[in-house]
Short mmCIF file of C-alpha atoms and ligand atoms in Angstrom, two decimals:
data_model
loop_
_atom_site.label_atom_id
_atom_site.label_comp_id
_atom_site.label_asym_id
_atom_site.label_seq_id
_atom_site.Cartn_x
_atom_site.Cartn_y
_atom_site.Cartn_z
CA UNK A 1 22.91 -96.92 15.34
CA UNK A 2 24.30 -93.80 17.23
CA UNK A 3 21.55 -92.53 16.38
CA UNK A 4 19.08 -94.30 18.41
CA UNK A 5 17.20 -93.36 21.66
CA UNK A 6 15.93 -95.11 24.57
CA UNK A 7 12.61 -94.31 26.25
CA UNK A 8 12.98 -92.93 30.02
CA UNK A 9 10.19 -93.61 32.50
CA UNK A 10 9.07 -90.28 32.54
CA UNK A 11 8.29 -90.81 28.40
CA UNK A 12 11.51 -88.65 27.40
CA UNK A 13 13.43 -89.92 24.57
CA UNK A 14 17.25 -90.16 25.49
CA UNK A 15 20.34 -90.96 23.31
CA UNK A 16 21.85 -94.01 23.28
CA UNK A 17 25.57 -92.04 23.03
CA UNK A 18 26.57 -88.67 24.62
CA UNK A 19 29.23 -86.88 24.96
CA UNK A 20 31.20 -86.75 28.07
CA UNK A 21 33.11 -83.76 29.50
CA UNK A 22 34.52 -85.07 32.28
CA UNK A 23 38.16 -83.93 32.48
CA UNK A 24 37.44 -82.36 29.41
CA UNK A 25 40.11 -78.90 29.48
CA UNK A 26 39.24 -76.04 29.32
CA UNK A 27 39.85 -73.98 25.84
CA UNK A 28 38.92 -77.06 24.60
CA UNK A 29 35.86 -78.37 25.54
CA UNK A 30 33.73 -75.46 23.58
CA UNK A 31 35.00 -76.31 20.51
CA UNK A 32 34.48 -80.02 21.68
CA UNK A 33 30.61 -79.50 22.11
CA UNK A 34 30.04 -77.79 19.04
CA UNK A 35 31.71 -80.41 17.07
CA UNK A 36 29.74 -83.19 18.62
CA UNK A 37 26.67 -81.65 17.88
CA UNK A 38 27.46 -81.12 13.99
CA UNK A 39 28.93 -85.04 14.20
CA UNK A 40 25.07 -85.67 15.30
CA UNK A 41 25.79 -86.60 18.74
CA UNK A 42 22.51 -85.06 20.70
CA UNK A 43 23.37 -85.33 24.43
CA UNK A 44 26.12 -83.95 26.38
CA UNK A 45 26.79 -85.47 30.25
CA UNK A 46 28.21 -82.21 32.43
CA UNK A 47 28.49 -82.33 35.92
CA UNK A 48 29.15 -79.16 38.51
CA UNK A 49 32.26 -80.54 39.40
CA UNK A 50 33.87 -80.78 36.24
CA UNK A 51 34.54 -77.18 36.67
CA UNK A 52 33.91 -76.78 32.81
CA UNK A 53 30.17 -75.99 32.72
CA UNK A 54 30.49 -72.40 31.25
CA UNK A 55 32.90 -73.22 28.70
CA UNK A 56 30.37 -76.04 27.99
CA UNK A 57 27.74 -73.69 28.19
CA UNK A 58 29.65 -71.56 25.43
CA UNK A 59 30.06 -74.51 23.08
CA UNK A 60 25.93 -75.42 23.30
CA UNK A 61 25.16 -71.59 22.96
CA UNK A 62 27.53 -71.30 19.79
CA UNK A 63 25.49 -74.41 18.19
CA UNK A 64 22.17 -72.76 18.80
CA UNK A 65 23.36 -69.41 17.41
CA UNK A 66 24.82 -71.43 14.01
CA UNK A 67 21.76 -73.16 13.92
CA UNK A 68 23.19 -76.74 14.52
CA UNK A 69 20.82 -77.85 16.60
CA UNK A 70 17.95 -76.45 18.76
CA UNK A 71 17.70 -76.30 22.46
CA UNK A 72 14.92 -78.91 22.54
CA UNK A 73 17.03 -81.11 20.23
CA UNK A 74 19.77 -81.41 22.90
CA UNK A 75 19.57 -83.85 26.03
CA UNK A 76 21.58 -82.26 28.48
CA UNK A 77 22.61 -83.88 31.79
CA UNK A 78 24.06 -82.50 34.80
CA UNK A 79 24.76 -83.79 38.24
CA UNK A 80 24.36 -81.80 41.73
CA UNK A 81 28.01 -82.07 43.62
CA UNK A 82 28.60 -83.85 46.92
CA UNK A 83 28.29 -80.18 48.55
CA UNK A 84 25.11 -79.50 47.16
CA UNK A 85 23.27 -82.28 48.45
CA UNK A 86 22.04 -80.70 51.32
CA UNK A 87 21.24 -77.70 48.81
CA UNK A 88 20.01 -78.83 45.68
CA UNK A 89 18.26 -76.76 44.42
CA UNK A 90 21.63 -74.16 44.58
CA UNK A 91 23.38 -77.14 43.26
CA UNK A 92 20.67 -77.24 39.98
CA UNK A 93 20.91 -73.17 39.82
CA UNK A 94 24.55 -72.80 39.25
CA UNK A 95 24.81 -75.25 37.29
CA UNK A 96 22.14 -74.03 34.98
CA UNK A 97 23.88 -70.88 35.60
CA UNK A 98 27.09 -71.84 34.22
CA UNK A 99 25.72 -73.48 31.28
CA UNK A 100 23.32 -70.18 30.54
CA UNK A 101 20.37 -72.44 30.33
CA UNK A 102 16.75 -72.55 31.87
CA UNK A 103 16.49 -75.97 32.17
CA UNK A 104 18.32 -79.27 32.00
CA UNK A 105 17.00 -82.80 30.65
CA UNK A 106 18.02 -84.59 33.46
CA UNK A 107 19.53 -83.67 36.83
CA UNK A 108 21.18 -86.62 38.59
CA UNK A 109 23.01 -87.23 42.42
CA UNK A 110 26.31 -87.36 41.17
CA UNK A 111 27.55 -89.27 44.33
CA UNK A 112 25.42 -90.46 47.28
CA UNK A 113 26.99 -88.71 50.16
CA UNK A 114 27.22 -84.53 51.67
CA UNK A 115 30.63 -83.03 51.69
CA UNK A 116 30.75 -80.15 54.37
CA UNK A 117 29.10 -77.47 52.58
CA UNK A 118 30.77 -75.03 54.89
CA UNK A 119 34.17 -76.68 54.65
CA UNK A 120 37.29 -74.78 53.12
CA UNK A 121 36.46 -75.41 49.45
CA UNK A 122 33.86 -75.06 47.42
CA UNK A 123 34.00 -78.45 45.63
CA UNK A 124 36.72 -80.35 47.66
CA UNK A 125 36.60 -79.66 51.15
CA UNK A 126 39.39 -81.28 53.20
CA UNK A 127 39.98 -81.93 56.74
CA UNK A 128 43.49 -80.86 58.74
CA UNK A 129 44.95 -84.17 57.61
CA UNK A 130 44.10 -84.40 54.24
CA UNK A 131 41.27 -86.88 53.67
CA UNK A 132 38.03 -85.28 52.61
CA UNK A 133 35.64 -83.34 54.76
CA UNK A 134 32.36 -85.66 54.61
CA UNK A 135 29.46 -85.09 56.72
CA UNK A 136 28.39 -88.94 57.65
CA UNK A 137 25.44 -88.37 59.47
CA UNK A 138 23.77 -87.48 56.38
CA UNK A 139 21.23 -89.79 54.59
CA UNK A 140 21.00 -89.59 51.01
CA UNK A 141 17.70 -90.05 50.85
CA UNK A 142 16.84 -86.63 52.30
CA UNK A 143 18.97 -85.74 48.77
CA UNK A 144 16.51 -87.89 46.95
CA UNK A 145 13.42 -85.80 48.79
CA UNK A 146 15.16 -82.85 47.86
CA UNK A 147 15.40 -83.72 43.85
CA UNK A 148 12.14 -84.59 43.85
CA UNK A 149 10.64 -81.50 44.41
CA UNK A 150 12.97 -80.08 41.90
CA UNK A 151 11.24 -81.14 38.95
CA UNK A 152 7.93 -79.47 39.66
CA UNK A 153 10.21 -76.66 39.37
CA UNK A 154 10.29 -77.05 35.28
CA UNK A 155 14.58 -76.78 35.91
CA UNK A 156 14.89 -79.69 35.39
CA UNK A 157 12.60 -82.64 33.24
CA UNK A 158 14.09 -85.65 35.46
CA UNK A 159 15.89 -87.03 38.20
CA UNK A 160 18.70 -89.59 38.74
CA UNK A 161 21.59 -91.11 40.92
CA UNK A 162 25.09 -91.91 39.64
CA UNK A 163 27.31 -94.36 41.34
CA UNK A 164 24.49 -95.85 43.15
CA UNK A 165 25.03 -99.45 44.38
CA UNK A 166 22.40 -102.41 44.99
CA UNK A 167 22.43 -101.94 48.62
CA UNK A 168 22.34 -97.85 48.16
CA UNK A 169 19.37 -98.24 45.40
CA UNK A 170 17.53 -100.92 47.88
CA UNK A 171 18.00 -98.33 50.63
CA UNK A 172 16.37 -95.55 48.16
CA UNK A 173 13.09 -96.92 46.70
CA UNK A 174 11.07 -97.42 49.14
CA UNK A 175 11.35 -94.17 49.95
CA UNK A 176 11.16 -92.65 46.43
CA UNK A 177 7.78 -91.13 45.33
CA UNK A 178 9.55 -90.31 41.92
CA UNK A 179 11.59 -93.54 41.05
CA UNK A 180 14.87 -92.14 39.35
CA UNK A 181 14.56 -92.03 35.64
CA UNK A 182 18.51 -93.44 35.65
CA UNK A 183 21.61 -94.87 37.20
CA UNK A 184 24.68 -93.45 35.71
CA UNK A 185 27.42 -95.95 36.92
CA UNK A 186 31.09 -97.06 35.66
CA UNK A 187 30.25 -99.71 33.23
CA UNK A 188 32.46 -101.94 30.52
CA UNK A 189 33.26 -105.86 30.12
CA UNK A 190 35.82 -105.60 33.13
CA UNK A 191 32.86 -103.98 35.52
CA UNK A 192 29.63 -104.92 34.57
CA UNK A 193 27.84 -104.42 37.94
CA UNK A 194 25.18 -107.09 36.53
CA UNK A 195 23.58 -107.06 39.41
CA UNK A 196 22.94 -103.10 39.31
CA UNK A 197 21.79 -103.61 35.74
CA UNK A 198 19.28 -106.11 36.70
CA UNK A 199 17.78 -104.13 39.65
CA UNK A 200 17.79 -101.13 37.60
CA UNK A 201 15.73 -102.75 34.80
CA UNK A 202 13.20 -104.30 37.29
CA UNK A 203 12.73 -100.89 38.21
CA UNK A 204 12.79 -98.95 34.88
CA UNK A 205 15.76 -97.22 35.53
CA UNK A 206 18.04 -96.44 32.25
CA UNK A 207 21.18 -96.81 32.68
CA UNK A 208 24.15 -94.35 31.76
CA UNK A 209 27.31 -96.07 31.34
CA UNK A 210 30.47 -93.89 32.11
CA UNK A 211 34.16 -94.78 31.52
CA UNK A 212 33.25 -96.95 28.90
CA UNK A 213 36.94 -97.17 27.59
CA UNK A 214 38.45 -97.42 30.82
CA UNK A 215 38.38 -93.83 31.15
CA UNK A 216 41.27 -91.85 30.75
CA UNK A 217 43.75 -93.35 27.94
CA UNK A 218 41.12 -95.76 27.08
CA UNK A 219 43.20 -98.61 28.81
CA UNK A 220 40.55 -101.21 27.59
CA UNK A 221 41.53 -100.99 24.12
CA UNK A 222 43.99 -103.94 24.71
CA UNK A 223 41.72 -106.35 26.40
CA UNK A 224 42.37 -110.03 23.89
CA UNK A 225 38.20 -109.89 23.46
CA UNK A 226 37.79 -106.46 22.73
CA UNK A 227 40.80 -106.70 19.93
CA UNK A 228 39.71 -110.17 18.88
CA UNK A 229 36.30 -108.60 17.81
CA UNK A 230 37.46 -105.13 16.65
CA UNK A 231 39.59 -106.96 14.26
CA UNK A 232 36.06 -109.26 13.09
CA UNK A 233 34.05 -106.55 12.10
CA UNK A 234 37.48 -103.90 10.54
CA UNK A 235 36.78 -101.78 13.57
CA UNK A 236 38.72 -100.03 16.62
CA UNK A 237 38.74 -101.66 20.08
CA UNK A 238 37.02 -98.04 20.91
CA UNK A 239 33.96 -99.00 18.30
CA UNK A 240 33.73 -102.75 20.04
CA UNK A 241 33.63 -100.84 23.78
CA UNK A 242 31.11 -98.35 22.77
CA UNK A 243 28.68 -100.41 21.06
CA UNK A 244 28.64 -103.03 23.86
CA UNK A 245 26.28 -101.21 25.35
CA UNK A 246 23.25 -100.96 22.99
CA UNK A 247 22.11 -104.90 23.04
CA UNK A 248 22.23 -104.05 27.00
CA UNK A 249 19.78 -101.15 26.74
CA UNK A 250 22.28 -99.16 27.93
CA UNK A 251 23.24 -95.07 27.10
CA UNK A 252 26.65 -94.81 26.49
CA UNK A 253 28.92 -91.24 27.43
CA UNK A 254 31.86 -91.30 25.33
CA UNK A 255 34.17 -88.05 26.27
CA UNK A 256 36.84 -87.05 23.94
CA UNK A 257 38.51 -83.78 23.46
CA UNK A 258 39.64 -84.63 19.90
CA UNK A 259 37.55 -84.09 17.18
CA UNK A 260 38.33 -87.32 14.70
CA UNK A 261 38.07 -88.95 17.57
CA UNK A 262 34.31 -87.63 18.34
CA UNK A 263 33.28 -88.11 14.78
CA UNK A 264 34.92 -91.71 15.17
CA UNK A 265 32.94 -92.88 18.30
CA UNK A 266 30.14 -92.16 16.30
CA UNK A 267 30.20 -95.28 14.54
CA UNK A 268 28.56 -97.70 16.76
CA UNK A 269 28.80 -101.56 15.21
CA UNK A 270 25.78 -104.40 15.51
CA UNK A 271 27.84 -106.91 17.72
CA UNK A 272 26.27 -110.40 17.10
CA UNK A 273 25.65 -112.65 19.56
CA UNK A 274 29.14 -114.44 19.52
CA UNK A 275 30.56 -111.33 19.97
CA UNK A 276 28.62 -110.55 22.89
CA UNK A 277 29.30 -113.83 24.60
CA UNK A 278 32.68 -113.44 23.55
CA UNK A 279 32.86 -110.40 26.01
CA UNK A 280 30.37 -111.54 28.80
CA UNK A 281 32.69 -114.82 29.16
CA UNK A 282 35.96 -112.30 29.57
CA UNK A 283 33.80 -110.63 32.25
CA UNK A 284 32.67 -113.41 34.18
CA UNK A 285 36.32 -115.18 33.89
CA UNK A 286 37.35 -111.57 35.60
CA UNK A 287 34.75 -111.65 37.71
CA UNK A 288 35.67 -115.21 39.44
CA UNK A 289 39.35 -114.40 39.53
CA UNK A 290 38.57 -111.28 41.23
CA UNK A 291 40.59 -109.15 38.49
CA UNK A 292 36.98 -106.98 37.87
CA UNK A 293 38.81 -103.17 37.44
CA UNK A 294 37.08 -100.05 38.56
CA UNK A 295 38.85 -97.02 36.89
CA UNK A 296 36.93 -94.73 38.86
CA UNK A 297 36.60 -94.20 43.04
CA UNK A 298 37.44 -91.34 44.46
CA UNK A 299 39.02 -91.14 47.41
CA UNK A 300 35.85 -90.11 49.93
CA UNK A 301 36.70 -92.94 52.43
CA UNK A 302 32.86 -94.47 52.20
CA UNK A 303 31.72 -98.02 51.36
CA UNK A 304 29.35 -96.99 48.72
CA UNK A 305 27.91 -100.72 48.68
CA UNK A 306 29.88 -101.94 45.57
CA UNK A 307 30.95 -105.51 45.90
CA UNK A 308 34.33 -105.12 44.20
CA UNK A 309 35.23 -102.54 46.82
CA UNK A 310 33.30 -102.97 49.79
N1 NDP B 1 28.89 -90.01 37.17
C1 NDP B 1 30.19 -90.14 37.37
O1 NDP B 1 30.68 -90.22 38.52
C2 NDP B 1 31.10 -90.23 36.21
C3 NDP B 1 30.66 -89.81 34.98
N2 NDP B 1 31.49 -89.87 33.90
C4 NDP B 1 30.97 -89.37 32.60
O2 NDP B 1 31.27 -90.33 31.58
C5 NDP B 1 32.11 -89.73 30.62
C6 NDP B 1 33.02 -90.77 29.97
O3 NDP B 1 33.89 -91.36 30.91
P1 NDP B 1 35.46 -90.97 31.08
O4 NDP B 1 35.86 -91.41 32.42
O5 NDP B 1 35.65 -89.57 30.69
O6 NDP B 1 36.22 -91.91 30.10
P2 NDP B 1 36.08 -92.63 28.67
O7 NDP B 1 36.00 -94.09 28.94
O8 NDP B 1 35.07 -91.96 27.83
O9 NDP B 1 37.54 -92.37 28.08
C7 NDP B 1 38.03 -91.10 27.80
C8 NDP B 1 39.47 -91.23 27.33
O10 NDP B 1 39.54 -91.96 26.10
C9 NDP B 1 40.12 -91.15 25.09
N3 NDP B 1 39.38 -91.46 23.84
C10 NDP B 1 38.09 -91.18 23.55
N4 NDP B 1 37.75 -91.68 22.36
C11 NDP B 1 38.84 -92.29 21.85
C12 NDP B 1 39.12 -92.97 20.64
N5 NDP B 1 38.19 -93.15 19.70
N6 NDP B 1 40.39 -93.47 20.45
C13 NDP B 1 41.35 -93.30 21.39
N7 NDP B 1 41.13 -92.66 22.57
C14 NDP B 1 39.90 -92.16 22.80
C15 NDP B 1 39.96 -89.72 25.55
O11 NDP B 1 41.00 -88.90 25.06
P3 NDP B 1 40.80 -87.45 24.40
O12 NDP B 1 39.74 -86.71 25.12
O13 NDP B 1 42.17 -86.85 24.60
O14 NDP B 1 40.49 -87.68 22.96
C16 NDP B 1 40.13 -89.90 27.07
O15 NDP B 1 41.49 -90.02 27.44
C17 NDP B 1 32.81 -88.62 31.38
O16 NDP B 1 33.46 -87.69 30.57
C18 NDP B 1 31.66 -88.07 32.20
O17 NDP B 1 30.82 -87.27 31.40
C19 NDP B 1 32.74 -90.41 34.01
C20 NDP B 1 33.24 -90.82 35.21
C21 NDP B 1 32.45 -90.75 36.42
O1 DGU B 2 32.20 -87.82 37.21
C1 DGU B 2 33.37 -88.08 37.39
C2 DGU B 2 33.89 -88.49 38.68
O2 DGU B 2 32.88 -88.98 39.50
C3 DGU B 2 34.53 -87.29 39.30
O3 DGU B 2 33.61 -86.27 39.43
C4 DGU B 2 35.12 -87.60 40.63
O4 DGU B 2 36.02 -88.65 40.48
C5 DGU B 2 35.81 -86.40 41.22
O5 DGU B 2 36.82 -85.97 40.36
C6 DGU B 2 36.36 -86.73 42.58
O6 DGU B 2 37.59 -86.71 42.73
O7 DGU B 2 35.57 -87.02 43.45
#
């Protein structure tokens, strides 16, 4: 099952598992690469801001060279920072810089907002008291106008959003001549954004599922359900959280640093359809006591539309 793809509306196949590489450290996340892609895993999920994309870059180059897998083989993703959305295309070229590639699979908005590009850091400007330098007159759909005429470029073969809301996504498409090829969003049993899946599939938008374990630690391993069915099919609570994803249609980015651990999230299980009400009932029970937990906001200060935070 890890092994299967989901069609893209722009006809490209794309894994249903990657590799993440978020937070992934450096002197490890080389070796990390090259070991997924012997393990069979055939897309990696980097971003600019993960400060890692050369090392990343090393580990991709290193598979080519050994003959692991071929550039074509490989669906990589990257994302264009929040002070590179008033310069994309800069955004795309370092990143495809730092990786020592010509092209990526699929370039994505990694959050819908402009930091000050001329602010006092390169990927975190802050203000004199601490909060984050944002420019809020922007509009991200000027970003949007601004991918799309990356991909006549060749740099990149699609275009995305990440952590893009119903209300941000309604704002977006009627403006979009190129409807994003995905939505890469925090997604498990305790934050299934339903109503972003839904909008997303009326639309043909794929889905990338990040933090699937809770991020880091993997604090959904505990959850009763997830245990309850990890212990039904002889599995781990990681195998239960990964695989959740495939009967939703979903891609799902699985980052680990640790190699048994990357050949481990490799096996995906066929969860049957007790299993999967078993785990939509523990996230609508969260969802009406209001305990739904997002593991991941950052602290930009902007109501991104999500209905758990706004
Ligand atoms: N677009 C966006 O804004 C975001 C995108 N992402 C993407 O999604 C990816 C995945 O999400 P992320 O937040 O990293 O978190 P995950 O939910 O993938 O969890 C990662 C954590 O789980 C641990 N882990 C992984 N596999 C196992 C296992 N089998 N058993 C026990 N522990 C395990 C890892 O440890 P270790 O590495 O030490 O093995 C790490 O601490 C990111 O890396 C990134 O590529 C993530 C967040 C936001
Ligand atoms: O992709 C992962 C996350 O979105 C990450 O890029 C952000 O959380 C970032 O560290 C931030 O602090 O804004």
């Amino acid at each position: 099952m890890a092994n299967k793809t989901f069609k893209l509306n722009t006809g490209q196949d794309i894994p249903a598992l990657g590799l993440g590489t978020w937070q992934s450290e450096p002197g490890k996340v080389r070796e990390a690469v090259v070991h997924a892609l012997k393990a069979g895993y055939r897309l990696i999920d980097c971003a600019y801001c993960y400060g890692n994309e050369a090392e990343v870059g090393e580990g991709l180059r290193e598979a080519f060279e050994q003959g692991i897998v071929k550039r074509e083989d490989v669906f990589v993703v990257t994302k264009v920072w929040a002070t590179y959305t008033s310069r994309c295309a800069l955004g795309l070229q370092k990143s495809l810089d730092a990786l020592g590639l010509d092209y990526v699979d699929l370039f994505l908005v990694h959050w819908p907002l402009l930091m000050n590009p001329e602010g006092n850091d390169d990927r975190f400007p802050k203000l004199p008291n601490g909060e984050r330098d944002i420019i809020r007159s922007h509009n991200h759909v000027d970003t949007w106008k601004q991918m799309e005429a990356l991909v006549a470029t060749g740099k990149t073969k699609a275009i995305g959003v990440s952590n893009y809301s119903k209300r941000y996504l309604e704002q977006l498409l009627p403006h979009a001549t190129i409807v994003p090829a995905v939505n890469q969003i925090e997604n498990h049993p305790a934050l299934p954004q339903q109503e972003i899946v839904d909008l997303c599939k009326e639309n043909k938008i794929h889905i990338m599922a990040y933090s699937p374990l809770g991020s880091t630690g993997g604090p959904l391993f505990t959850a009763e359900p997830v245990v309850k069915i990890a212990e039904k099919h002889g599995v781990k609570p990681s195998a239960v959280l990964l695989s959740y994803h495939i009967p939703r249609g979903s891609t799902v980015l699985a980052k680990s640093v640790t190699p048994e651990r990357i050949v481990e999230n490799r096996n995906l299980v066929d969860l049957d359809a007790d299993d999967v009400k078993l785990l939509n009932d523990w996230s609508d029970q969260l969802t009406k006591e209001g305990k739904l937990t997002r593991f991941v906001y950052p602290p930009f200060g902007v109501d991104f539309g999500f209905p758990d935070k706004s």
